[in-house]
XYZ file of C-alpha atoms in Angstrom:
597
model
C 15.259 -27.021 -35.466
C 16.553 -25.897 -32.274
C 14.369 -26.812 -29.413
C 12.336 -24.216 -27.858
C 14.264 -24.239 -24.439
C 17.260 -23.012 -26.505
C 15.175 -20.707 -28.539
C 16.189 -17.082 -28.319
C 12.443 -16.184 -27.931
C 12.214 -18.132 -24.545
C 12.498 -15.405 -22.279
C 10.641 -12.918 -23.924
C 7.738 -15.473 -24.478
C 7.961 -16.269 -20.755
C 8.002 -12.785 -19.368
C 5.103 -11.902 -21.650
C 3.223 -14.367 -19.963
C 3.961 -13.085 -16.668
C 2.942 -9.747 -18.208
C -0.378 -10.732 -19.201
C -1.154 -12.843 -16.047
C 0.003 -10.234 -13.905
C -2.374 -7.725 -16.200
C -5.685 -10.263 -15.937
C -5.160 -10.250 -11.901
C -4.729 -6.719 -11.608
C -7.603 -5.465 -13.632
C -9.890 -8.261 -12.262
C -13.005 -6.726 -10.495
C -11.043 -3.673 -10.343
C -14.102 -1.397 -9.972
C -16.071 -3.432 -7.907
C -14.438 -2.609 -4.317
C -16.102 0.331 -2.522
C -13.917 3.464 -2.129
C -12.311 4.192 1.075
C -11.140 7.537 2.455
C -7.494 7.506 1.375
C -8.583 6.840 -2.098
C -10.917 9.828 -2.216
C -8.080 11.949 -1.345
C -6.133 10.933 -4.400
C -9.425 11.572 -6.503
C -10.127 14.862 -5.185
C -6.437 16.373 -5.005
C -5.339 14.824 -8.414
C -8.541 16.277 -10.323
C -7.370 19.725 -8.790
C -10.020 20.149 -6.533
C -10.088 20.601 -2.770
C -11.938 19.303 0.039
C -12.224 22.522 1.960
C -15.196 23.499 -0.659
C -17.596 20.982 1.354
C -19.223 23.135 3.814
C -18.841 22.136 7.357
C -21.449 22.594 10.241
C -24.400 22.815 7.921
C -26.559 20.255 6.386
C -25.578 19.762 2.786
C -27.187 17.651 -0.127
C -25.523 14.583 -1.785
C -24.587 16.987 -4.875
C -22.516 19.183 -2.505
C -20.649 16.847 -0.552
C -19.533 15.023 -4.018
C -19.003 18.182 -5.746
C -15.108 17.717 -5.276
C -15.148 14.464 -7.296
C -16.305 16.218 -10.215
C -14.041 16.619 -13.125
C -13.390 20.646 -13.406
C -11.910 21.050 -17.048
C -10.700 24.722 -15.692
C -8.538 22.743 -13.058
C -4.758 22.331 -14.114
C -1.428 21.132 -12.402
C -1.481 24.405 -10.558
C -4.703 23.459 -8.942
C -3.182 19.884 -8.094
C -0.091 21.196 -6.506
C -1.781 24.199 -4.529
C -4.520 21.877 -2.942
C -2.278 18.979 -2.252
C 0.375 20.983 -0.601
C -1.648 23.166 1.703
C -4.211 20.009 2.908
C -2.286 17.135 2.352
C 1.070 15.282 3.166
C 2.212 13.695 0.393
C 4.636 15.190 -2.408
C 2.907 15.660 -5.563
C 4.558 13.635 -8.583
C 1.816 10.864 -8.600
C -0.951 13.433 -8.243
C 0.183 15.419 -11.288
C 0.539 12.044 -13.183
C -3.224 11.285 -12.293
C -4.399 14.208 -13.396
C -2.713 13.905 -16.435
C -4.266 10.336 -16.890
C -7.905 11.154 -15.536
C -7.940 13.795 -18.314
C -8.066 11.351 -20.953
C -11.491 9.946 -19.845
C -15.087 11.135 -19.474
C -16.634 11.145 -15.903
C -19.311 8.490 -15.009
C -22.720 9.681 -13.626
C -21.168 13.142 -13.548
C -18.296 12.033 -11.339
C -14.588 10.686 -11.947
C -15.014 6.811 -12.385
C -13.470 4.399 -9.888
C -11.678 2.267 -12.764
C -10.170 5.425 -14.066
C -8.840 6.029 -10.514
C -7.727 2.938 -10.045
C -6.375 1.693 -13.662
C -3.195 4.235 -13.406
C -1.905 2.161 -10.349
C -2.855 -1.037 -11.928
C -1.249 -0.372 -15.147
C 1.872 0.890 -12.991
C 1.658 -2.568 -11.113
C 1.994 -4.113 -14.709
C 5.079 -2.441 -15.469
C 6.501 -3.582 -12.074
C 6.572 -7.025 -13.635
C 9.250 -6.792 -16.105
C 10.908 -4.462 -14.119
C 11.271 -6.921 -11.616
C 13.080 -9.125 -14.233
C 15.480 -6.491 -14.880
C 16.226 -6.278 -11.306
C 16.909 -9.889 -11.233
C 19.063 -10.294 -13.826
C 21.151 -7.173 -12.935
C 21.718 -8.396 -9.172
C 22.079 -12.014 -10.189
C 23.286 -12.332 -13.363
C 20.280 -14.960 -14.162
C 17.710 -14.565 -16.769
C 16.171 -17.614 -14.607
C 16.203 -15.692 -11.417
C 14.918 -12.732 -13.257
C 11.881 -14.699 -14.803
C 11.032 -16.057 -11.461
C 11.328 -12.779 -9.495
C 8.887 -11.681 -12.290
C 6.711 -14.809 -12.121
C 6.388 -13.647 -7.835
C 5.888 -10.132 -8.541
C 2.837 -11.054 -11.001
C 0.933 -13.212 -8.558
C 2.108 -11.567 -5.071
C -1.410 -10.690 -3.266
C 0.531 -7.915 -1.645
C 1.576 -6.315 -4.654
C -1.995 -6.857 -6.123
C -3.387 -5.275 -3.305
C -1.419 -2.146 -3.871
C -1.807 -2.236 -7.415
C -6.015 -2.180 -7.112
C -5.958 0.811 -5.138
C -6.149 4.431 -6.292
C -3.201 5.547 -4.618
C 0.632 6.199 -5.378
C 2.454 3.061 -3.965
C 2.838 1.353 -7.261
C 4.767 4.171 -8.699
C 6.696 4.311 -5.502
C 7.477 0.530 -6.200
C 8.773 1.272 -9.747
C 11.466 3.618 -8.117
C 12.297 1.263 -5.645
C 13.063 -1.311 -8.366
C 15.066 1.671 -10.437
C 16.920 2.582 -7.390
C 17.799 -1.172 -6.272
C 18.865 -1.467 -9.924
C 21.373 1.041 -9.793
C 22.200 0.039 -6.348
C 23.324 -3.167 -7.342
C 25.352 -2.261 -10.201
C 27.211 0.421 -8.229
C 28.003 -2.320 -5.362
C 29.519 -4.655 -8.423
C 31.607 -1.685 -9.486
C 32.688 -1.190 -5.657
C 33.681 -4.702 -5.314
C 35.509 -4.508 -8.642
C 37.350 -1.093 -7.376
C 35.869 0.749 -10.438
C 34.550 3.939 -10.989
C 30.607 3.890 -11.183
C 29.661 5.231 -14.971
C 28.803 8.777 -14.720
C 25.545 8.180 -16.205
C 24.187 5.463 -13.840
C 25.490 7.785 -10.994
C 22.972 10.665 -12.833
C 20.328 8.030 -13.436
C 20.404 7.123 -9.641
C 20.209 10.590 -8.498
C 17.238 11.238 -10.748
C 15.606 7.995 -9.761
C 15.954 8.761 -6.162
C 14.830 12.517 -6.466
C 11.667 10.934 -8.148
C 11.188 8.416 -5.648
C 10.949 10.910 -2.953
C 8.870 13.466 -5.039
C 6.335 10.270 -5.147
C 6.239 9.304 -1.122
C 8.386 10.706 1.537
C 9.041 7.289 3.109
C 10.821 6.442 -0.175
C 13.718 7.751 1.823
C 13.835 4.871 4.208
C 14.932 2.846 0.645
C 17.964 5.294 0.641
C 18.827 4.959 4.036
C 18.980 1.033 3.995
C 21.050 1.481 0.751
C 23.290 3.804 2.644
C 23.913 1.209 5.609
C 24.922 -1.489 3.223
C 27.351 0.790 1.374
C 28.874 2.124 4.479
C 29.000 -1.493 5.717
C 30.939 -1.927 2.447
C 33.247 0.976 2.866
C 34.148 -0.170 6.514
C 35.052 -3.778 4.981
C 36.965 -2.631 2.161
C 39.246 0.000 4.397
C 39.756 -2.853 6.861
C 41.553 -4.490 3.948
C 42.944 -1.296 2.458
C 43.103 1.552 4.525
C 42.191 4.579 2.930
C 39.765 2.640 0.466
C 37.092 5.110 1.364
C 38.813 7.619 -0.411
C 39.615 6.269 -3.270
C 38.111 7.920 -6.678
C 35.548 4.700 -7.402
C 34.074 5.901 -3.753
C 34.134 9.625 -4.652
C 31.755 8.541 -7.471
C 29.169 7.460 -5.016
C 29.647 10.428 -2.483
C 28.658 12.410 -5.596
C 25.604 10.210 -5.625
C 24.362 10.805 -2.312
C 25.256 14.772 -2.506
C 22.810 14.860 -5.494
C 20.154 12.774 -4.018
C 20.705 14.841 -0.877
C 19.662 18.116 -3.052
C 17.176 16.673 -4.433
C 15.406 15.576 -1.125
C 16.164 18.952 0.705
C 13.301 20.573 -2.113
C 10.762 18.732 0.218
C 12.182 19.613 3.533
C 9.618 22.463 4.304
C 6.981 20.196 3.460
C 8.179 17.425 5.700
C 8.460 19.871 8.807
C 4.702 20.302 7.813
C 3.857 16.354 7.967
C 5.365 16.042 11.613
C 2.691 15.932 14.077
C -0.072 16.062 11.376
C -3.368 15.137 12.334
C -3.540 13.150 9.012
C -0.239 10.994 10.625
C -1.740 10.641 13.935
C -3.115 7.187 13.608
C 0.691 5.957 13.404
C 1.592 7.517 16.763
C 1.643 5.512 19.750
C -0.117 6.978 22.492
C 1.178 4.632 25.065
C 4.639 3.364 24.461
C 4.753 1.123 27.656
C 1.621 -0.550 26.835
C 2.609 -4.607 26.333
C 0.439 -4.232 22.699
C 2.787 -1.507 21.794
C 5.663 -3.666 21.845
C 4.162 -7.442 20.559
C 2.036 -5.572 18.050
C 4.608 -4.300 15.406
C 6.058 -8.030 15.424
C 2.758 -9.478 14.366
C 1.361 -6.815 12.283
C 5.334 -6.919 10.225
C 4.839 -10.832 10.283
C 1.448 -10.288 8.621
C 2.311 -8.319 5.742
C 5.601 -10.453 5.037
C 3.480 -13.687 5.043
C 0.919 -11.697 2.362
C 3.941 -10.900 0.023
C 3.670 -14.770 -0.939
C 0.516 -16.207 0.280
C -3.384 -15.045 1.136
C -6.097 -17.114 1.058
C -9.616 -15.959 2.130
C -9.147 -15.759 5.922
C -11.197 -12.613 5.971
C -14.343 -14.800 4.134
C -17.764 -14.139 5.879
C -18.125 -17.955 6.553
C -16.103 -19.045 9.570
C -15.394 -22.862 8.037
C -13.831 -21.014 4.859
C -11.396 -18.633 7.223
C -10.633 -22.204 9.074
C -9.859 -24.030 5.899
C -7.846 -21.199 4.417
C -5.600 -21.024 7.518
C -4.926 -24.574 7.901
C -3.846 -24.393 4.265
C -1.550 -21.317 4.441
C 0.200 -22.973 7.573
C 0.582 -26.281 5.730
C 1.927 -24.393 2.702
C 4.599 -22.509 4.649
C 5.475 -25.372 6.523
C 6.713 -26.786 3.304
C 7.623 -23.470 1.246
C 10.083 -21.985 3.898
C 12.438 -24.772 4.002
C 12.141 -24.897 0.331
C 13.250 -21.392 0.045
C 15.481 -21.366 2.710
C 17.769 -24.104 1.091
C 17.457 -22.334 -2.024
C 18.612 -18.955 -0.405
C 21.559 -21.167 1.250
C 22.518 -22.719 -2.089
C 22.487 -19.218 -3.869
C 24.312 -17.318 -1.030
C 27.579 -19.548 -1.339
C 27.115 -19.327 -5.279
C 30.176 -17.453 -6.759
C 27.834 -16.111 -9.814
C 24.658 -15.426 -7.896
C 25.986 -14.842 -4.060
C 27.161 -11.093 -4.223
C 23.726 -10.117 -5.177
C 21.774 -12.006 -2.859
C 24.312 -10.773 -0.090
C 23.721 -7.125 -1.313
C 19.901 -7.358 -1.566
C 19.578 -9.539 1.777
C 21.578 -6.790 3.470
C 19.495 -3.865 2.111
C 16.194 -5.808 3.484
C 17.362 -6.622 6.821
C 18.533 -2.910 6.868
C 15.370 -1.703 5.711
C 13.225 -3.857 8.262
C 15.700 -2.926 11.202
C 15.199 0.909 10.328
C 11.303 0.221 10.215
C 11.370 -1.207 13.919
C 14.100 1.163 15.040
C 11.446 4.261 14.001
C 8.492 2.100 15.514
C 10.091 1.641 18.794
C 12.422 4.480 19.338
C 10.312 7.208 17.675
C 6.780 5.766 18.783
C 5.750 6.171 15.151
C 4.637 2.525 14.368
C 5.116 2.162 10.449
C 4.115 -1.584 10.896
C 0.348 -0.753 11.292
C 0.324 0.215 7.553
C 1.012 -2.749 5.364
C 1.263 -0.277 2.463
C 4.926 0.897 3.975
C 6.482 -2.286 3.396
C 6.804 -1.017 -0.327
C 10.117 0.494 0.680
C 11.807 -3.118 0.507
C 9.044 -5.144 -0.890
C 11.083 -5.453 -4.599
C 14.074 -6.514 -2.741
C 11.889 -9.637 -1.220
C 10.498 -10.426 -4.636
C 14.074 -10.722 -6.243
C 15.548 -12.745 -3.307
C 12.291 -15.508 -3.190
C 12.971 -15.296 -7.085
C 16.891 -16.103 -6.761
C 15.694 -18.968 -4.341
C 13.303 -20.558 -6.377
C 15.887 -20.395 -9.403
C 18.224 -22.954 -6.925
C 15.691 -25.181 -6.347
C 14.892 -25.371 -10.277
C 18.670 -25.655 -11.165
C 18.644 -28.369 -8.360
C 16.402 -30.370 -10.203
C 17.825 -29.940 -13.371
C 21.481 -30.792 -12.001
C 20.078 -33.891 -10.060
C 20.968 -32.508 -6.761
C 19.577 -30.563 -3.850
C 19.849 -27.011 -3.320
C 22.762 -27.336 -0.624
C 24.689 -29.657 -2.564
C 27.881 -28.228 -4.435
C 29.403 -29.735 -7.360
C 32.422 -30.564 -5.147
C 30.520 -31.526 -1.935
C 29.535 -34.850 -0.767
C 26.005 -35.235 -1.396
C 23.901 -34.690 1.360
C 20.541 -35.950 2.587
C 17.457 -33.843 2.540
C 13.734 -34.692 3.706
C 12.092 -32.976 0.822
C 12.591 -34.746 -2.558
C 14.138 -31.461 -4.254
C 15.844 -33.406 -7.117
C 12.518 -35.223 -8.062
C 10.199 -32.592 -7.353
C 11.919 -29.303 -7.706
C 10.094 -27.629 -10.868
C 6.794 -29.217 -9.567
C 7.582 -27.420 -6.876
C 7.718 -24.127 -8.581
C 4.413 -24.886 -10.380
C 2.779 -25.053 -6.701
C 4.517 -21.613 -5.725
C 2.842 -20.320 -8.932
C -0.691 -22.002 -8.122
C -0.684 -20.661 -4.478
C 0.267 -17.036 -6.127
C -2.614 -17.367 -8.525
C -4.942 -18.235 -5.919
C -3.899 -15.667 -3.378
C -4.102 -12.860 -6.210
C -7.809 -14.055 -7.202
C -8.583 -13.820 -2.906
C -7.241 -10.209 -3.193
C -9.381 -9.274 -6.489
C -12.585 -10.886 -4.993
C -12.099 -8.928 -1.929
C -11.669 -12.193 0.273
C -8.178 -10.968 1.362
C -6.807 -7.325 2.171
C -10.335 -6.239 2.215
C -11.055 -2.480 2.757
C -11.034 -1.135 6.257
C -14.020 0.944 5.251
C -16.797 -0.907 3.707
C -19.666 1.822 3.044
C -21.049 -0.709 0.511
C -22.101 -2.543 3.719
C -23.683 0.398 5.466
C -25.874 2.008 2.743
C -28.050 -0.565 2.034
C -29.009 -1.058 5.793
C -29.527 2.855 5.678
C -31.742 2.635 2.409
C -33.498 -0.501 3.771
C -34.571 0.970 7.136
C -35.399 4.478 6.562
C -38.286 5.563 4.569
C -38.442 8.960 5.631
C -35.947 11.707 4.906
C -32.557 10.977 6.210
C -30.038 13.026 7.789
C -26.389 11.284 8.053
C -24.172 13.153 10.513
C -20.464 12.512 11.429
C -18.021 14.639 13.375
C -15.311 16.080 11.480
C -11.615 17.039 11.962
C -9.686 16.453 8.570
C -10.801 15.659 5.342
C -10.691 11.887 6.368
C -14.051 12.341 7.810
C -15.044 13.963 4.768
C -13.989 10.788 2.638
C -15.939 8.407 5.131
C -19.032 10.211 4.557
C -18.211 10.590 0.769
C -17.882 6.567 0.521
C -21.605 6.557 1.612
C -22.688 9.184 -0.558
C -20.765 7.654 -3.332
C -23.179 4.552 -2.837
C -26.057 6.334 -2.448
C -25.555 8.528 -5.507
C -24.355 5.551 -7.971
C -27.348 3.437 -6.907
C -29.844 6.025 -7.596
C -28.524 6.448 -11.073
C -29.074 2.825 -11.873
C -32.346 3.091 -10.867
C -33.092 6.605 -12.621
C -34.120 8.306 -9.633
C -32.606 10.812 -7.258
C -35.606 11.362 -4.713
C -35.259 10.649 -1.337
C -31.230 10.660 -1.262
C -29.978 11.655 1.891
C -28.465 14.707 3.473
C -25.376 14.890 5.313
C -23.702 17.058 8.060
C -19.833 17.351 9.003
C -19.844 18.893 12.382
C -16.347 20.284 12.742
C -14.453 19.395 16.121
C -11.066 20.541 17.192
C -11.095 19.103 20.806
C -10.192 15.482 21.747
C -13.415 13.580 22.247
C -11.944 11.807 25.338
C -12.413 15.170 27.312
C -15.247 15.425 29.249
C -15.546 19.269 27.870
C -15.751 18.215 24.266
C -18.986 19.064 23.301
C -18.570 20.999 19.723
C -19.848 18.578 17.365
C -22.758 17.764 19.772
C -23.631 21.602 19.913
C -23.392 21.803 15.858
C -25.619 18.637 15.622
C -28.484 20.332 18.107
C -28.574 23.893 16.161
C -28.824 21.837 12.516
C -31.617 19.617 13.875
C -33.617 22.123 15.160
C -34.415 23.859 11.589
C -35.270 20.506 9.874
C -39.054 19.716 9.233
C -40.126 15.918 10.700
C -40.304 13.573 10.477
C -36.706 12.249 9.369
C -34.169 9.818 10.492
C -30.774 10.677 12.064
C -28.187 8.325 11.279
C -25.309 9.424 13.607
C -22.125 7.517 11.875
C -18.431 7.449 13.560
C -19.936 10.495 15.479
C -17.797 11.090 18.565
C -18.165 13.352 21.758
C -17.035 12.768 24.965
C -18.128 9.861 27.208
C -20.110 12.058 29.366
C -22.051 13.921 26.501
C -25.823 15.025 27.136
C -26.244 14.577 23.439
C -28.791 11.164 23.505
C -31.073 12.908 26.261
C -30.768 16.460 24.195
C -32.006 14.570 21.008
C -34.960 12.995 23.094
C -36.038 16.453 23.920
C -35.887 17.520 20.342
C -38.192 14.733 19.511
C -35.679 12.066 18.173
C -36.158 8.403 19.815
C -33.117 6.283 19.647
C -33.681 3.201 17.857
C -32.286 0.471 20.180
C -32.090 -2.362 17.159
C -29.753 -0.013 14.801
C -26.856 0.440 17.268
C -23.785 -1.366 15.596
C -21.182 -1.066 12.859
C -19.756 -2.427 9.815
C -16.197 -1.897 8.588
C -15.125 1.336 9.466
C -18.317 2.717 10.345
C -20.226 2.704 13.707
C -23.502 3.917 13.482
C -26.927 4.502 16.004
C -30.166 5.765 14.247
C -32.586 8.320 15.668
C -36.144 8.556 14.579
C -37.003 12.339 14.796
C -41.054 12.372 14.692
C -41.816 15.684 16.391
C -40.067 18.924 17.618
């Protein structure tokens, strides 16, 4: 009988193991974390509902606030398209798929389920694991590199973070993997001066068009690919003047033209995205501020680190935070030379080298593009770690290739920097003896990092209504009004997070009594302006009609710094509680006890 290492079932069984491991991590505690405002956007639009049905400038019940989260049997794909394109800044493909997915499940307590909303991204995240194996095999012609890329994708804390959110990033990652697969194959044909098969070119155009229809920032992936192809055309033209006019390049031009046509469909929507209030948070207000220059570097570095490792640095206990930080530092001091030498070995390899050079060029081009937009246009793409999805699969593939060199060096009894024809070199890391255990150490760190994310000890939600709702429930023993200033549906989602916690707590207690009421005071002016009093005036008008006593919680309620709101509330019989003036993740709050008129 053949040894298992030579069995034709080895690689399928190993890949199945990574898939099962990745699935276990992605579905672990999937519904335990609180929903945040971006996820509410996904759920509402995917159901075919609208945020505009939530009344503004008036006190509403919890049922009315959560109404957009109720599945509507009459809402179809046309409703998804209509509301999404008029109220949001995202293309519709994922939302349409999520709409069809949610129709397969029943509501929970009358509302869409958290698990249902997050299960589709989690499932797509699982699919990305075998997809990474395919990209690794196509790029490096190495099943080992593909296996290790799939392993890293299965346990990557960054990948798990995206897979456990009700958002469209895991679908975007799949399109990036598919586009990169076509891209690396195209570079192989160009290198050999052969024409790209028509079916591959058509598949590439379709994938690129679907990627743009999923997330507009997928276009940055295409620009990074284009930069590398331009460089390859220049290099070939130096060796063969006029090479860029050869038939094998014309096929590439056809793919570019087809992709442009597929992307132009969304040009009107893209024009509405620019300058939208929903994208204002990534705009740099003061580009000459020191933090505006150094902040993006550290934000990008943090995202790169978490692609491979993330221990509980966001835990509540300081000793755990310190210990986690120290272990991560030690880990990277050990791992980075390992990966670097593995990368160097693969770069010079005749078989794997071309694929490594192509993907490395793509990743560097994508990172350069992000920084060019950040510093050149004042749009800081590093503020959202999720935007690194556009090159994340390329990083995973390169890490897989580097680890494959370490594994092979142990098998061949030489270091990753040694070549068969070279003189043996000394290295301070014992690659020969510990190459394979090093792979297991990387896997172990990945699993621990994955558990950190799934247990909400890393990549913690920015909004934590599950922390604020118990404070309100324990403090207020009288009817409660929760008020916030409203600008876009982002603020509606902030209050929905609190309402969701109260609704499900009451359902578990079989009691709907004493549920809070809510007020979204619309405000179009800038709260930094001294004359910005819209929300304060709306609040005062509504308070006059409410029976006493009640507790008023101002949550993320922003008026001008010179607002007379506190004194006006005092004249309406609302006394501030000095002990309840604080904040939790994403929420600042102030409590007023309104006892008399």
